[in-house]
Coordinates of C-alpha atoms in Angstrom, one line a residue:
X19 CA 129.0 101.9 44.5
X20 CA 129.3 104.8 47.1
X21 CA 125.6 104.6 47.5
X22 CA 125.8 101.2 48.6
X23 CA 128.2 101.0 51.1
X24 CA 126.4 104.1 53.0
X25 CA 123.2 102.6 53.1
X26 CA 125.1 99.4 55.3
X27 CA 125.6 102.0 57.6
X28 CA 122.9 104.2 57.7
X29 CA 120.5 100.7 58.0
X30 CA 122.8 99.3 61.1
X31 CA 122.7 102.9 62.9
X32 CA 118.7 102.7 62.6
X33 CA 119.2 99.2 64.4
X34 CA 121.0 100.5 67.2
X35 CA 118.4 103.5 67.8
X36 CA 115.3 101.5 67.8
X37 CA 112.7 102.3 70.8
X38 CA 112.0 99.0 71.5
X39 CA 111.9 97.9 75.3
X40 CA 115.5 96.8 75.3
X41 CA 116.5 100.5 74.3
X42 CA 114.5 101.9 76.8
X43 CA 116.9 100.0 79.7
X44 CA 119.2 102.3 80.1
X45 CA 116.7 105.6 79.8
X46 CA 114.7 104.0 82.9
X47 CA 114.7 106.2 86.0
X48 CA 115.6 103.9 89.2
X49 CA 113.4 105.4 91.8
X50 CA 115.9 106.8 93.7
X51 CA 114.9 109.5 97.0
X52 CA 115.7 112.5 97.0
X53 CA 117.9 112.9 99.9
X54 CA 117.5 116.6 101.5
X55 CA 118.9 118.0 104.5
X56 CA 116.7 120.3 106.4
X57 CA 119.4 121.4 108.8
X58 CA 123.2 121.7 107.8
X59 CA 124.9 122.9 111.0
X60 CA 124.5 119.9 113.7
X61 CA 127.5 118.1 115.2
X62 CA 128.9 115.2 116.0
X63 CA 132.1 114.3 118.2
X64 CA 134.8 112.6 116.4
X65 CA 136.0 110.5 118.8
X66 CA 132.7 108.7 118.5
X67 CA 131.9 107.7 115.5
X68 CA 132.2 104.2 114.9
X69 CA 130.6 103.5 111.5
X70 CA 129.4 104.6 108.1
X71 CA 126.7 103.6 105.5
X72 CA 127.2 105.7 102.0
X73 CA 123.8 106.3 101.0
X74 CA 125.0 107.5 97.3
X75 CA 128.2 109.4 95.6
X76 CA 127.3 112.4 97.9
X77 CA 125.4 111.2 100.8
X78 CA 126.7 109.2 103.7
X79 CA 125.3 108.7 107.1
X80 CA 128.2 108.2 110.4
X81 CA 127.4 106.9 113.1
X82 CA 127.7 107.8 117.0
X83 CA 127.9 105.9 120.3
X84 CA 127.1 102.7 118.9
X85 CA 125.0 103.6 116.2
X86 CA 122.0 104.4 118.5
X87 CA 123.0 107.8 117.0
X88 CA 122.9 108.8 113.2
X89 CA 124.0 111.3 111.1
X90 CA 123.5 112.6 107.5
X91 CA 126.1 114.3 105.9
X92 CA 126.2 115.6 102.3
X93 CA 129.5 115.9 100.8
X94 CA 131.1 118.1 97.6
X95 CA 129.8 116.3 93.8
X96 CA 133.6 115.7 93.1
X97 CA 134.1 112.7 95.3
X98 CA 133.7 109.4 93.2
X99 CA 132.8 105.4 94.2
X100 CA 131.9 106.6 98.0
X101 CA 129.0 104.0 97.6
X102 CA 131.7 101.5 96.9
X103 CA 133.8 102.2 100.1
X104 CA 134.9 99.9 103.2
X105 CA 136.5 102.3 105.2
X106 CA 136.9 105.7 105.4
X107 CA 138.1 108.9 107.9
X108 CA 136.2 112.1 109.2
X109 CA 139.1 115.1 109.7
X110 CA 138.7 117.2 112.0
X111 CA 140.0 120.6 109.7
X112 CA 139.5 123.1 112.2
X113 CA 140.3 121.1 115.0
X114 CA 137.6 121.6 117.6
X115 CA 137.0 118.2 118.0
X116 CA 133.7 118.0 116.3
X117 CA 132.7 117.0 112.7
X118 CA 130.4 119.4 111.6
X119 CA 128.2 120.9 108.6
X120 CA 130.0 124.1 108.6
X121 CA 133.9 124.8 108.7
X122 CA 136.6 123.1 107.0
X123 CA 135.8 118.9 108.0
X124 CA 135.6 116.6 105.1
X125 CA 135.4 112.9 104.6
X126 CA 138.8 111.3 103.4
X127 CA 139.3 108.1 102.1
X128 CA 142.3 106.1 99.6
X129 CA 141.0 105.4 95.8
X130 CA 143.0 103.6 93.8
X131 CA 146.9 104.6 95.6
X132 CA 145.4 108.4 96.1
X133 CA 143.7 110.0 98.9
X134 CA 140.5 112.0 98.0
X135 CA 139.3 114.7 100.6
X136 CA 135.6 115.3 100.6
X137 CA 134.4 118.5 101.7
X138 CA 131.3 118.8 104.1
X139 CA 128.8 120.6 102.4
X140 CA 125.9 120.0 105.6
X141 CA 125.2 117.5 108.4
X142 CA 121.6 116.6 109.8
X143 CA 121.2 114.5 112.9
X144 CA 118.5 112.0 111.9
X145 CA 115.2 110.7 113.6
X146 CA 114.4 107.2 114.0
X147 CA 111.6 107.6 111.5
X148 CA 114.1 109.6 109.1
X149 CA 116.4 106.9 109.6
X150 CA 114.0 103.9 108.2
X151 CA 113.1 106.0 105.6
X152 CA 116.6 106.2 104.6
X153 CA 117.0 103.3 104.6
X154 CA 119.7 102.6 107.4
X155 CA 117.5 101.2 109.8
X156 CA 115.8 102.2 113.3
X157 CA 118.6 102.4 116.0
X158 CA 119.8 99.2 118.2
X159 CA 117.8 99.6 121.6
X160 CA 120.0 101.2 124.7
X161 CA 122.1 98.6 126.9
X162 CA 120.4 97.7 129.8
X163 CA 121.8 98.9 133.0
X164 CA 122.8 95.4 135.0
X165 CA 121.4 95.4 138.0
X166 CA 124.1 95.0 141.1
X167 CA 124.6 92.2 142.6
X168 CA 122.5 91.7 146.1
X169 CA 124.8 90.2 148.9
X170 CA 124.1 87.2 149.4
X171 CA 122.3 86.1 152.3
X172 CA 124.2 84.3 155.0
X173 CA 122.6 81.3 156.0
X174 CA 121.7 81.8 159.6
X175 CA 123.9 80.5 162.1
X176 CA 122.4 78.0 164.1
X177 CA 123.6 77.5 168.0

C-alpha cells in the first residue's frame, strides 16, 4: 500500500518538471542591455532636475534643464520596485549643491509607509545617441530665442 501512494507523487512531480515549451517560460532570457557606465564622477545640479525614467531596479536616468540634459545614475542592488516608481527625491548628502557619482548622494523615495535611501554608486552624463539607445529618447530641441518686437512704423504724417 506504501508503494502506491508514493508512486502518485513521484508521477505528478515528473509532470511539473517536464521540458516542454510551457516549462521553458520562465527559464527564457528577456533580452535585456547591459547598462554600463563608462564614467562615474559627472554632475548634475540639484536644483535642476526636473524628471526621472527608472531604467531597471538599479538604473535610473534624471533629468536637467528640461530634459534637453540626461543623466545615468546607477544606484546600490538593495533598492527594490524603482522601476515601479512615480516620484522620487535626489539628496544632496554632502551638501554642495550637486548630485554626483561620488560622495554621499542617494536617491530617496516612500515604499509601502517607509522611506528607502539609495546610495549613488556612479553617474554618466549621456549623449544623444547613448540616450536612444537607452531607450529614453533623443532630447526635445532648444527653445527658440523670440525675436523682439520691431517698432512699429509710424504712418507718415501727411501735411
Amino acid at each position: 500500500m506504501k508503494t502506491a501512494l508514493l508512486a502518485i507523487p513521484a508521477f505528478l512531480l515528473a509532470a511539473c518538471v517536464s521540458s516542454g515549451p510551457e516549462s521553458q517560460l520562465g527559464k527564457q532570457d528577456k533580452e535585456q542591455q547591459r547598462i554600463v557606465l563608462t564614467r562615474t564622477s559627472d554632475c548634475v545640479y540639484q536644483s535642476t532636475i526636473d524628471g526621472f525614467d527608472a531604467l531597471d531596479n538599479t538604473h535610473l536616468v534624471l533629468y536637467s534643464m528640461g530634459q534637453r540634459k540626461a543623466y545615468l545614475v546607477e544606484l546600490t542592488g538593495a533598492c527594490f520596485d524603482v522601476k515601479d516608481l512615480s516620484s522620487l527625491a535626489a539628496v544632496d548628502g554632502d551638501n554642495n549643491g550637486q548630485i554626483c557619482g561620488i560622495g554621499r548622494d542617494s536617491i530617496v523615495y516612500q515604499r509601502m509607509g517607509r522611506v528607502e535611501n539609495c546610495r549613488i554608486l556612479g553617474m554618466q552624463e549621456l549623449s544623444n545617441e547613448r540616450r536612444i539607445e537607452l531607450g529614453v529618447g533623443a532630447p526635445p530641441p532648444k527653445p527658440k530665442k523670440a525675436d523682439k518686437p520691431k517698432p512699429e512704423d509710424k504712418p507718415a504724417e501727411s501735411k
